[in-house]
Tab-separated table of C-alpha atoms in Angstrom:
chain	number	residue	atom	x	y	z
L	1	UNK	CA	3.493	-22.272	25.633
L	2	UNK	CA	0.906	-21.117	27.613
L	3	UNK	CA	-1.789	-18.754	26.006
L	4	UNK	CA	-1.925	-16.189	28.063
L	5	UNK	CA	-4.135	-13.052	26.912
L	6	UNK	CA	-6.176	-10.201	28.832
L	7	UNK	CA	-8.812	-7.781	27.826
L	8	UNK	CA	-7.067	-4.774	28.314
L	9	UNK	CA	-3.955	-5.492	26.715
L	10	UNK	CA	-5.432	-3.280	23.828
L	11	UNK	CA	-6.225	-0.322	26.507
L	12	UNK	CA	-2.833	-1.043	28.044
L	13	UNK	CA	-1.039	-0.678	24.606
L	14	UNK	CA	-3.311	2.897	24.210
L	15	UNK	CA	-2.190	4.339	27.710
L	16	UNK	CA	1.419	3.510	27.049
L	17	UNK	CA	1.176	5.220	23.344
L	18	UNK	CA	-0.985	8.405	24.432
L	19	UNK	CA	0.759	8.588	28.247
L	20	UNK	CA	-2.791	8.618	29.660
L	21	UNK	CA	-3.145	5.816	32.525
L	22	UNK	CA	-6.208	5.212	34.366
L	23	UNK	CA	-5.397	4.890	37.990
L	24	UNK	CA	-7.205	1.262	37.847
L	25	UNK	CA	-5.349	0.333	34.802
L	26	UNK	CA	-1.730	1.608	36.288
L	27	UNK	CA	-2.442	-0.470	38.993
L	28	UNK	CA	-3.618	-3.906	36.942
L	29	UNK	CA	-1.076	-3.364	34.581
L	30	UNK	CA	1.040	-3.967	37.279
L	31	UNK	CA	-0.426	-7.534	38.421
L	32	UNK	CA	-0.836	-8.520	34.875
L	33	UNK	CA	1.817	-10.044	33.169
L	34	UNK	CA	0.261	-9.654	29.777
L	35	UNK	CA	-0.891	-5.856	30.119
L	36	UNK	CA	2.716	-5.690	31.366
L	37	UNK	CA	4.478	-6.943	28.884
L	38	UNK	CA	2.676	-5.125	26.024
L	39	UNK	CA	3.277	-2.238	28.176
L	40	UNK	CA	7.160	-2.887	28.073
L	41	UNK	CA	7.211	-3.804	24.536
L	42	UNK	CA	4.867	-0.844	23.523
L	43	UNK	CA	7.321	1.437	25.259
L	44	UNK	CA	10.117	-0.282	23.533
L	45	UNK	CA	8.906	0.324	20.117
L	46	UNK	CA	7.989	4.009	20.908
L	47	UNK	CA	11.285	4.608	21.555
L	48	UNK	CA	12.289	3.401	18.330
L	49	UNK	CA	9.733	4.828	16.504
L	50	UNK	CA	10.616	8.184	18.146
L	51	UNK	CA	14.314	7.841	17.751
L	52	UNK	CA	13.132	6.967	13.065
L	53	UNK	CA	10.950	9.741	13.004
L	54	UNK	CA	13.534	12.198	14.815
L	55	UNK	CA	16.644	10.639	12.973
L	56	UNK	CA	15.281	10.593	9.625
L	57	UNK	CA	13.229	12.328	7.040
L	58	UNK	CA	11.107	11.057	4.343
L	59	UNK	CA	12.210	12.064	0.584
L	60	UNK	CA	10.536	14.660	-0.741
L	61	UNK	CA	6.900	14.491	-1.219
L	62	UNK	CA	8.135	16.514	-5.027
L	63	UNK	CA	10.443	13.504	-5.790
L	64	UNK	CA	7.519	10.788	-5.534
L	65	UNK	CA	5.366	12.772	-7.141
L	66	UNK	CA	7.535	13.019	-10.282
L	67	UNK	CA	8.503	9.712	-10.240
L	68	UNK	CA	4.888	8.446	-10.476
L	69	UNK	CA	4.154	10.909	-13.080
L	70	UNK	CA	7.182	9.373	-15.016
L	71	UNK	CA	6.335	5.978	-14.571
L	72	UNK	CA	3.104	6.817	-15.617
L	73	UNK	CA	4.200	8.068	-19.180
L	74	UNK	CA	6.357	4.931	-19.761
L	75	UNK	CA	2.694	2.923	-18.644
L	76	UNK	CA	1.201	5.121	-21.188
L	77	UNK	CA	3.256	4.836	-23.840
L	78	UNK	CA	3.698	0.933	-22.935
L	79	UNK	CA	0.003	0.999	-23.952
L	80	UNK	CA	0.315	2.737	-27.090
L	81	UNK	CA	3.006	0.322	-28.361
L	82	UNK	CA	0.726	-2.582	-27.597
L	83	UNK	CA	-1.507	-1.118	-30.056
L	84	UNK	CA	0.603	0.144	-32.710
L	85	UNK	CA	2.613	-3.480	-32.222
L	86	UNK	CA	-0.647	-5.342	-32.684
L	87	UNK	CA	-1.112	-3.027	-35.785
L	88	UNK	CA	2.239	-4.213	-37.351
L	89	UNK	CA	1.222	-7.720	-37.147
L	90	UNK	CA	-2.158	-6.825	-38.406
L	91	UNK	CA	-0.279	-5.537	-41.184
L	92	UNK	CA	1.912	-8.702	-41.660
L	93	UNK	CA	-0.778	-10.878	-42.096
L	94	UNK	CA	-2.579	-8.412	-44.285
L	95	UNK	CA	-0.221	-7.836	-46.934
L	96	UNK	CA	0.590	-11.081	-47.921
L	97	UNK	CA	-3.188	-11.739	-47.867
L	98	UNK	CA	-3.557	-8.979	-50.028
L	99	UNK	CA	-0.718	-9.835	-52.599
L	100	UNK	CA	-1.999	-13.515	-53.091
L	101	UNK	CA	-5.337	-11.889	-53.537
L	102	UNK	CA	-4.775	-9.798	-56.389
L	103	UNK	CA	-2.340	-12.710	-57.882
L	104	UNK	CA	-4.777	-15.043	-57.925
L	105	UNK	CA	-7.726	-12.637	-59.138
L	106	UNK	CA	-5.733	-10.932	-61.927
L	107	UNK	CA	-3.935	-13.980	-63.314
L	108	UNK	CA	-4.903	-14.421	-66.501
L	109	UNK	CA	-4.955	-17.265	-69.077
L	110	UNK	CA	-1.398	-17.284	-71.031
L	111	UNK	CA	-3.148	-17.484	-74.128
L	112	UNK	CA	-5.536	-14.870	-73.821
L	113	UNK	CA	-4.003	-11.126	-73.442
L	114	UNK	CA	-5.138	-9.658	-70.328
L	115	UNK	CA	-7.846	-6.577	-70.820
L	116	UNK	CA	-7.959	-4.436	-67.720
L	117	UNK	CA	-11.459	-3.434	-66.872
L	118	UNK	CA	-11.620	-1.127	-64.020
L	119	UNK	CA	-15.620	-1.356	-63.495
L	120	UNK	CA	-15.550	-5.355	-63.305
L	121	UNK	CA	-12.237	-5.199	-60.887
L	122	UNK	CA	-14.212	-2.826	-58.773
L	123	UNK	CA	-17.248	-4.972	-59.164
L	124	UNK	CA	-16.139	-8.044	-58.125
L	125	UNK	CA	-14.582	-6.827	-55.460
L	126	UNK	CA	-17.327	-5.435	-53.089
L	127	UNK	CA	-19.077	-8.831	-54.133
L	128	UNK	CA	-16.535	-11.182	-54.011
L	129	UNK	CA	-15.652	-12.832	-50.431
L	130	UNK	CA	-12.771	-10.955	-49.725
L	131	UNK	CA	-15.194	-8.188	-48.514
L	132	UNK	CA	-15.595	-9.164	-45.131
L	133	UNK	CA	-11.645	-10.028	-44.480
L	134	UNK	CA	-10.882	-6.503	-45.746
L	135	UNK	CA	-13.587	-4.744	-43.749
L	136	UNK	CA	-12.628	-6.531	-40.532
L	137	UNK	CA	-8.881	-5.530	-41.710
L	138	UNK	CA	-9.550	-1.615	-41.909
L	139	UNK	CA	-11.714	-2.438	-38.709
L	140	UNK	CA	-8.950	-3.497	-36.374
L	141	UNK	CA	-6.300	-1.038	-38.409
L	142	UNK	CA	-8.745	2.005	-37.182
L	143	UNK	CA	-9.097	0.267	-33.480
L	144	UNK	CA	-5.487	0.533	-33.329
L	145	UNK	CA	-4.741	3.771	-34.804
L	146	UNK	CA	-7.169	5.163	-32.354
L	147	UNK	CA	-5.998	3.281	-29.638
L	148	UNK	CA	-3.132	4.003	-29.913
L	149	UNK	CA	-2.746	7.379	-30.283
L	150	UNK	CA	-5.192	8.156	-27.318
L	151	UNK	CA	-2.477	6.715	-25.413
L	152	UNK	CA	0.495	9.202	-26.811
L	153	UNK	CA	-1.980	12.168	-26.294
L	154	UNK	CA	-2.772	11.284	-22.583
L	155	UNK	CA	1.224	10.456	-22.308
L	156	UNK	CA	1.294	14.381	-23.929
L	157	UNK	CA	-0.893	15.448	-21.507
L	158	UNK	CA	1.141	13.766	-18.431
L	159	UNK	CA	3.874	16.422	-18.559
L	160	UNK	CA	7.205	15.850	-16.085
L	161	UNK	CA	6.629	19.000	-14.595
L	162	UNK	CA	4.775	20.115	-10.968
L	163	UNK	CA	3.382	23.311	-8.987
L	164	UNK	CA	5.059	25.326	-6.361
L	165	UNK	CA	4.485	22.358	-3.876
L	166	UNK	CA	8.191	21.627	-3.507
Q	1	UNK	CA	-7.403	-3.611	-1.158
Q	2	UNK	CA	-4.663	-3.885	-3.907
Q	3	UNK	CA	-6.271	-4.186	-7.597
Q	4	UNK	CA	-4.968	-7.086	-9.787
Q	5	UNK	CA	-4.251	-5.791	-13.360
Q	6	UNK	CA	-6.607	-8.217	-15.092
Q	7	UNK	CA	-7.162	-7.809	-19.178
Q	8	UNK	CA	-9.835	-4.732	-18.944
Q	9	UNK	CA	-7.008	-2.714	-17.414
Q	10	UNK	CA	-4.526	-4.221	-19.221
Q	11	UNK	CA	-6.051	-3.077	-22.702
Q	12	UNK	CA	-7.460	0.131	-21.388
Q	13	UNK	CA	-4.785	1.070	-18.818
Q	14	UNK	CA	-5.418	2.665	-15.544
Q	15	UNK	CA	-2.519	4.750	-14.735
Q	16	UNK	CA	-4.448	7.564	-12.804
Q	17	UNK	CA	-1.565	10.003	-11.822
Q	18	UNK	CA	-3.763	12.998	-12.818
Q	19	UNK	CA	-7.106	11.960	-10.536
Q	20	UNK	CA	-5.064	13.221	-7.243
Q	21	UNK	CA	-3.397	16.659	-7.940
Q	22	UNK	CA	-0.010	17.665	-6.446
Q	23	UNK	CA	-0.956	19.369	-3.285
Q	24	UNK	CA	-3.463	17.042	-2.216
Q	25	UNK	CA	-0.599	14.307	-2.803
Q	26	UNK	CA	1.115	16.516	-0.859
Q	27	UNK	CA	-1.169	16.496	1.983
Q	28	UNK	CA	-1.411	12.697	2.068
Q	29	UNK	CA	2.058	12.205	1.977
Q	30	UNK	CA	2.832	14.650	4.837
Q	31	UNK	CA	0.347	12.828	6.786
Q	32	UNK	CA	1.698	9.141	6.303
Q	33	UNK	CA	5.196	9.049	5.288
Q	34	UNK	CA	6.640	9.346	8.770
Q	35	UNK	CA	5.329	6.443	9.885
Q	36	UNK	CA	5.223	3.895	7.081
Q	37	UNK	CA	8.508	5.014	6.633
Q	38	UNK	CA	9.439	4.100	10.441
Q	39	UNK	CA	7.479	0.991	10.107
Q	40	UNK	CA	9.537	-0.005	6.526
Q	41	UNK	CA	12.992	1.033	8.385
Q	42	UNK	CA	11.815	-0.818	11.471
Q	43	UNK	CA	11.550	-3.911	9.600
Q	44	UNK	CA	13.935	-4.145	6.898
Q	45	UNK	CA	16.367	-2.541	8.652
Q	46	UNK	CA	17.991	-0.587	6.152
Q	47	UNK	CA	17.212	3.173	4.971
Q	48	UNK	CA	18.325	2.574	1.697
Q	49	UNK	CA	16.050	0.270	1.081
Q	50	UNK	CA	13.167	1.743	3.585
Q	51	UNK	CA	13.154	4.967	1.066
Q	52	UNK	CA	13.239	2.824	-2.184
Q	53	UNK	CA	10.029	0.839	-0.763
Q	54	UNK	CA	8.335	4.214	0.576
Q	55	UNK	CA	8.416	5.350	-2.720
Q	56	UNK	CA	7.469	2.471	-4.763
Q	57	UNK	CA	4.273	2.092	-2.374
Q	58	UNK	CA	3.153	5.804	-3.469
Q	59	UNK	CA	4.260	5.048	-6.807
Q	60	UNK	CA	1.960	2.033	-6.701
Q	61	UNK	CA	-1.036	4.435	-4.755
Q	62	UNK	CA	-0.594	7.166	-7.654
Q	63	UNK	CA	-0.954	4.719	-10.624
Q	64	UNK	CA	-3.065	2.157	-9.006
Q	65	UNK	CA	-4.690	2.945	-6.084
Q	66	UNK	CA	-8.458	3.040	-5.803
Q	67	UNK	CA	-9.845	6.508	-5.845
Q	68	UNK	CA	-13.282	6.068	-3.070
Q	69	UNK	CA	-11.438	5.507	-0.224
Q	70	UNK	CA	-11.233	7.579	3.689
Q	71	UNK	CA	-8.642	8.148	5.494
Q	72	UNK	CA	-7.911	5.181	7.489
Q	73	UNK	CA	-8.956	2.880	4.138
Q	74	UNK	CA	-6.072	4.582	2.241
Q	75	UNK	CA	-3.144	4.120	5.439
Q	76	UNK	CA	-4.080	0.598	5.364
Q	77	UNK	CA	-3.438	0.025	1.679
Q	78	UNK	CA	-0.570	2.214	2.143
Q	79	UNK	CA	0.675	-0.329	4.770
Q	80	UNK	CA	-0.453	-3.425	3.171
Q	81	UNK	CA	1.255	-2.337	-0.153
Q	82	UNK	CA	4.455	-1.802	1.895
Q	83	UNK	CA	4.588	-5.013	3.478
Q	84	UNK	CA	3.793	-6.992	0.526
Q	85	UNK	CA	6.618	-5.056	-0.785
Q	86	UNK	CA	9.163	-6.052	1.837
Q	87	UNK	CA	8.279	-9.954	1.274
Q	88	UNK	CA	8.626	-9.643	-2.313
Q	89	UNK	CA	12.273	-7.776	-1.651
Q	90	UNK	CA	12.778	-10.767	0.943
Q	91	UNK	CA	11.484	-13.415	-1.935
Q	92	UNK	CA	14.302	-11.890	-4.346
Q	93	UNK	CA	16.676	-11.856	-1.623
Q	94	UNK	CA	18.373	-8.722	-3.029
Q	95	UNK	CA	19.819	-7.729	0.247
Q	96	UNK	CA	21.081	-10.900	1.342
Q	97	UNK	CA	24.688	-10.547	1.371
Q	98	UNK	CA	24.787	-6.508	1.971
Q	99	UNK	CA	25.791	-5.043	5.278
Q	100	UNK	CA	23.489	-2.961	7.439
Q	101	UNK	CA	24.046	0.514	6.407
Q	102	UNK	CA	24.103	2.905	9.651
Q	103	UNK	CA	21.874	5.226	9.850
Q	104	UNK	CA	21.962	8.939	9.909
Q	105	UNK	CA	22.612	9.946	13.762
Q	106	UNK	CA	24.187	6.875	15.007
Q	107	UNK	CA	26.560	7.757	17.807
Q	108	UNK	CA	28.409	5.913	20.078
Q	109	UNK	CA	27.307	6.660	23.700
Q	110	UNK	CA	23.793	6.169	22.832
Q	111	UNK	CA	24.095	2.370	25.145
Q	112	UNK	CA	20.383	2.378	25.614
Q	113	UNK	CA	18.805	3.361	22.476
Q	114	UNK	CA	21.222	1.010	21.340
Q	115	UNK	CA	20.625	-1.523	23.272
Q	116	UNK	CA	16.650	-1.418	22.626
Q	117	UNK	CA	17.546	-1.514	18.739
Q	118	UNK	CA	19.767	-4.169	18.763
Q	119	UNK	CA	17.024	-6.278	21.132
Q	120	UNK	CA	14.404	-5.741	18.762
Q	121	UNK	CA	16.265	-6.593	15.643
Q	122	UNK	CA	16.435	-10.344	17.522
Q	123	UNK	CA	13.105	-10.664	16.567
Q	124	UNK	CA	12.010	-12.466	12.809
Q	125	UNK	CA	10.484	-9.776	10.270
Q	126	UNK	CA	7.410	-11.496	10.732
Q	127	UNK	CA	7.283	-10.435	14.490
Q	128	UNK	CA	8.913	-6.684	13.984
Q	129	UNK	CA	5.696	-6.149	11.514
Q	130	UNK	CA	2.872	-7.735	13.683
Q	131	UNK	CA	4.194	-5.599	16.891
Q	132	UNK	CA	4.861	-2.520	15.314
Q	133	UNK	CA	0.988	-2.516	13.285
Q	134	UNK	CA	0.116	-3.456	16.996
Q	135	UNK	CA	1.691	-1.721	19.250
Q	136	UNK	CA	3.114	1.408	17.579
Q	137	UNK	CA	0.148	2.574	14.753
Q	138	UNK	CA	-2.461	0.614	17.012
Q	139	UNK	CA	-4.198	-1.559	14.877
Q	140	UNK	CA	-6.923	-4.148	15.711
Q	141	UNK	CA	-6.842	-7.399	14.674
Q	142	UNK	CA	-8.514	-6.937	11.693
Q	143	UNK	CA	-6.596	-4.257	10.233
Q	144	UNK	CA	-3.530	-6.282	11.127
Q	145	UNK	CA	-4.784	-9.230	8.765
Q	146	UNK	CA	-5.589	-6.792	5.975
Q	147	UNK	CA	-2.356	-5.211	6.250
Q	148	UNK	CA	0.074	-8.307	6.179
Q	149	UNK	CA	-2.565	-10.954	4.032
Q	150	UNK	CA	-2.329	-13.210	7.416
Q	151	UNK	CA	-5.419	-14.457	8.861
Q	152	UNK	CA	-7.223	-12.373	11.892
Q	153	UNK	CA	-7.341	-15.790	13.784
Q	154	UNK	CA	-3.523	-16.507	13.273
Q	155	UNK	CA	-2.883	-12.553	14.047
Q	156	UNK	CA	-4.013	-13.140	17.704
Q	157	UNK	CA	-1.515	-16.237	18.523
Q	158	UNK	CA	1.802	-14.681	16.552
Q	159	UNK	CA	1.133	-11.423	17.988
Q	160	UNK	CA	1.173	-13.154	21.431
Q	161	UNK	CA	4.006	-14.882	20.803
Q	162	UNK	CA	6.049	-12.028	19.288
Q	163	UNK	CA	5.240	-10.103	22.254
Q	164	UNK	CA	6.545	-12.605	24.662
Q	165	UNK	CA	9.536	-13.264	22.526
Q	166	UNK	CA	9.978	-9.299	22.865
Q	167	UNK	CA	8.881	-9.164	26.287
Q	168	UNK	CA	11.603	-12.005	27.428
Q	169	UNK	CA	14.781	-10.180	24.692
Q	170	UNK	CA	13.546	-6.993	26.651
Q	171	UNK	CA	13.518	-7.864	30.284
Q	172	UNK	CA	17.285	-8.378	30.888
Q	173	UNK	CA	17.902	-4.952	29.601
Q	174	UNK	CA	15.126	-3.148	31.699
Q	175	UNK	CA	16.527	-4.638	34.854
Q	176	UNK	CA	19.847	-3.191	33.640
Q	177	UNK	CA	18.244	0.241	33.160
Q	178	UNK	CA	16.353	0.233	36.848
Q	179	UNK	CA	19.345	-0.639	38.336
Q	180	UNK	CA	21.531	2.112	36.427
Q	181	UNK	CA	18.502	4.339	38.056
Q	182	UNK	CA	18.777	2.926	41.579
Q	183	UNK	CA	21.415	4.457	43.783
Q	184	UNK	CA	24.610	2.782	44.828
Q	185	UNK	CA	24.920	1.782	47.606
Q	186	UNK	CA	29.163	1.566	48.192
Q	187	UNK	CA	29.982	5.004	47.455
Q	188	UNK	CA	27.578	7.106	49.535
């Protein structure tokens, strides 16, 4: 196939859109056989884009609009279930931790009866090397608490309502 | 250009409904609905469909869409948005075994109208988008490529070739029209 283009193809495609011809273009759009065939298929697809636009409406501009906001809730609160999600898990590994923790820590020798002493419990725990699995623990639990509830209270704030632009 | 949700946005979100307000949605929508829709309808044929992907792409704009752009920046995201919609739709090939649906207005009678529709519906997708961003909303190469993800290089040969393959559907049907317009001769 021969590649046949011209330079005012572009021009020729304008004047057939707007309806203004040049006298100099009307006449080489006649000799050309590019300019004329983008003139014939510009017309073309005026005529179809005239007979869409006439034919048909767009939905409402009110419609969109509320089905964004919508969507934009379930993104929301899509969010805040990541975080609250990640805090269950948190929360599964945490409690087992926590139970073999105090098992091992508090089990005492059978032969001995165990004393509870509240000062040396609390003692030995902010020294002993549990601290810094608990702290990172109450860490992340507070990340997604906060997290997550800034998402619910944007989601609150994203009501399904609109103005009088119906 | 459309934004990729990568793991920033994915932990801190970026829905942005509230940045645009109602009536200034309003505005924009008034302004390019007609004719993405008419471009959407134009190549997927059905209206259906055209009005599910019209609003999906302001959907997308609303919750997505980059907040510094002009005018013409934000009808060629509109447009690329739509067509990478259409492909997708054509990936999934949800419409492959359902019938055309009319449209609202179709009457018989209308032989040309017709007649240019059915012409132009001869011609791939591919084609119906690169002629209609050409010829009908007047885009430059450039703006072509950014809408549909092609090349601007490739643009210039499929565009010519479209338009041939349009030119040659459309020239048996414009010699039927000027001679419907010439008088004739017999029955003076």
């Amino acid at each position: 196939m021969k590649f046949a283009r011209c330079e005012h193809e572009a021009d020729t495609s304008r004047a057939a859109r707007t309806g203004f011809w040049s006298d100099a273009l009307r006449q080489h759009a006649k000799s050309c056989n590019a300019c004329s065939e983008a003139a014939a298929v510009t017309q073309a697809l005026l005529e179809e884009s005239t007979r869409i636009r006439t034919e048909n409406r767009p939905p409402a501009a009110a419609h969109t609009w509320l089905e964004a906001r919508r969507r934009t809730r379930l993104h929301l609160r899509h969010r805040a279930l990541f975080w609250f999600r990640a805090l269950r898990t948190l929360t599964l590994i945490y409690v087992p931790a926590l139970l073999i923790w105090a098992l091992s820590h508090h089990s005492a020798p059978v032969h001995e009866p165990w004393k509870p002493s509240f000062r040396s419990d609390f003692a030995s725990i902010l020294t002993g090397p549990a601290v810094p699995f608990a702290l990172t623990g109450a860490l992340l639990a507070a990340l997604c608490i906060t997290m997550g509830s800034w998402y619910l209270l944007r989601e609150a704030r994203t009501p399904l309502q609109h103005g009088a632009t119906r | 250009m459309e934004r990729t949700p990568g793991i920033v946005s994915f932990v801190f979100g970026h829905a942005q409904t509230g940045a645009l307000d109602e009536s200034s949605f309003r505005i924009l929508y008034d302004a390019t609905s007609r004719p993405l829709r008419a471009y959407l309808l134009h190549v997927c044929r059905r209206p259906d469909v055209a009005d599910d992907l019209l609003q999906e792409t302001y959907c997308r704009y609303l919750m997505h869409g980059p907040n510094d752009m002009d005018e013409s920046q934000t009808r060629s995201w509109l447009f690329r948005v739509a067509t990478n919609l259409i492909h997708d739709r054509a990936r999934s090939r949800v419409d492959s075994f359902v019938p055309e649906i009319p449209e609202r207005g179709q009457t018989p009678g209308m032989e040309t109208r017709l007649d240019v529709r059915s012409t132009l519906r001869q011609l791939k997708p591919r084609e119906r988008e690169l002629l209609w961003l050409a010829y009908v909303e007047g885009m430059n190469h450039q703006e072509i490529a950014a809408a549909t993800g092609l090349r601007a290089l490739s643009i210039k040969i499929l565009l010519f070739r479209a338009r041939r393959k349009a030119a040659g559907l459309l020239a048996p049907q414009n010699a039927r029209q000027n001679a419907r317009q010439k008088p004739q001769k017999g029955f003076a």
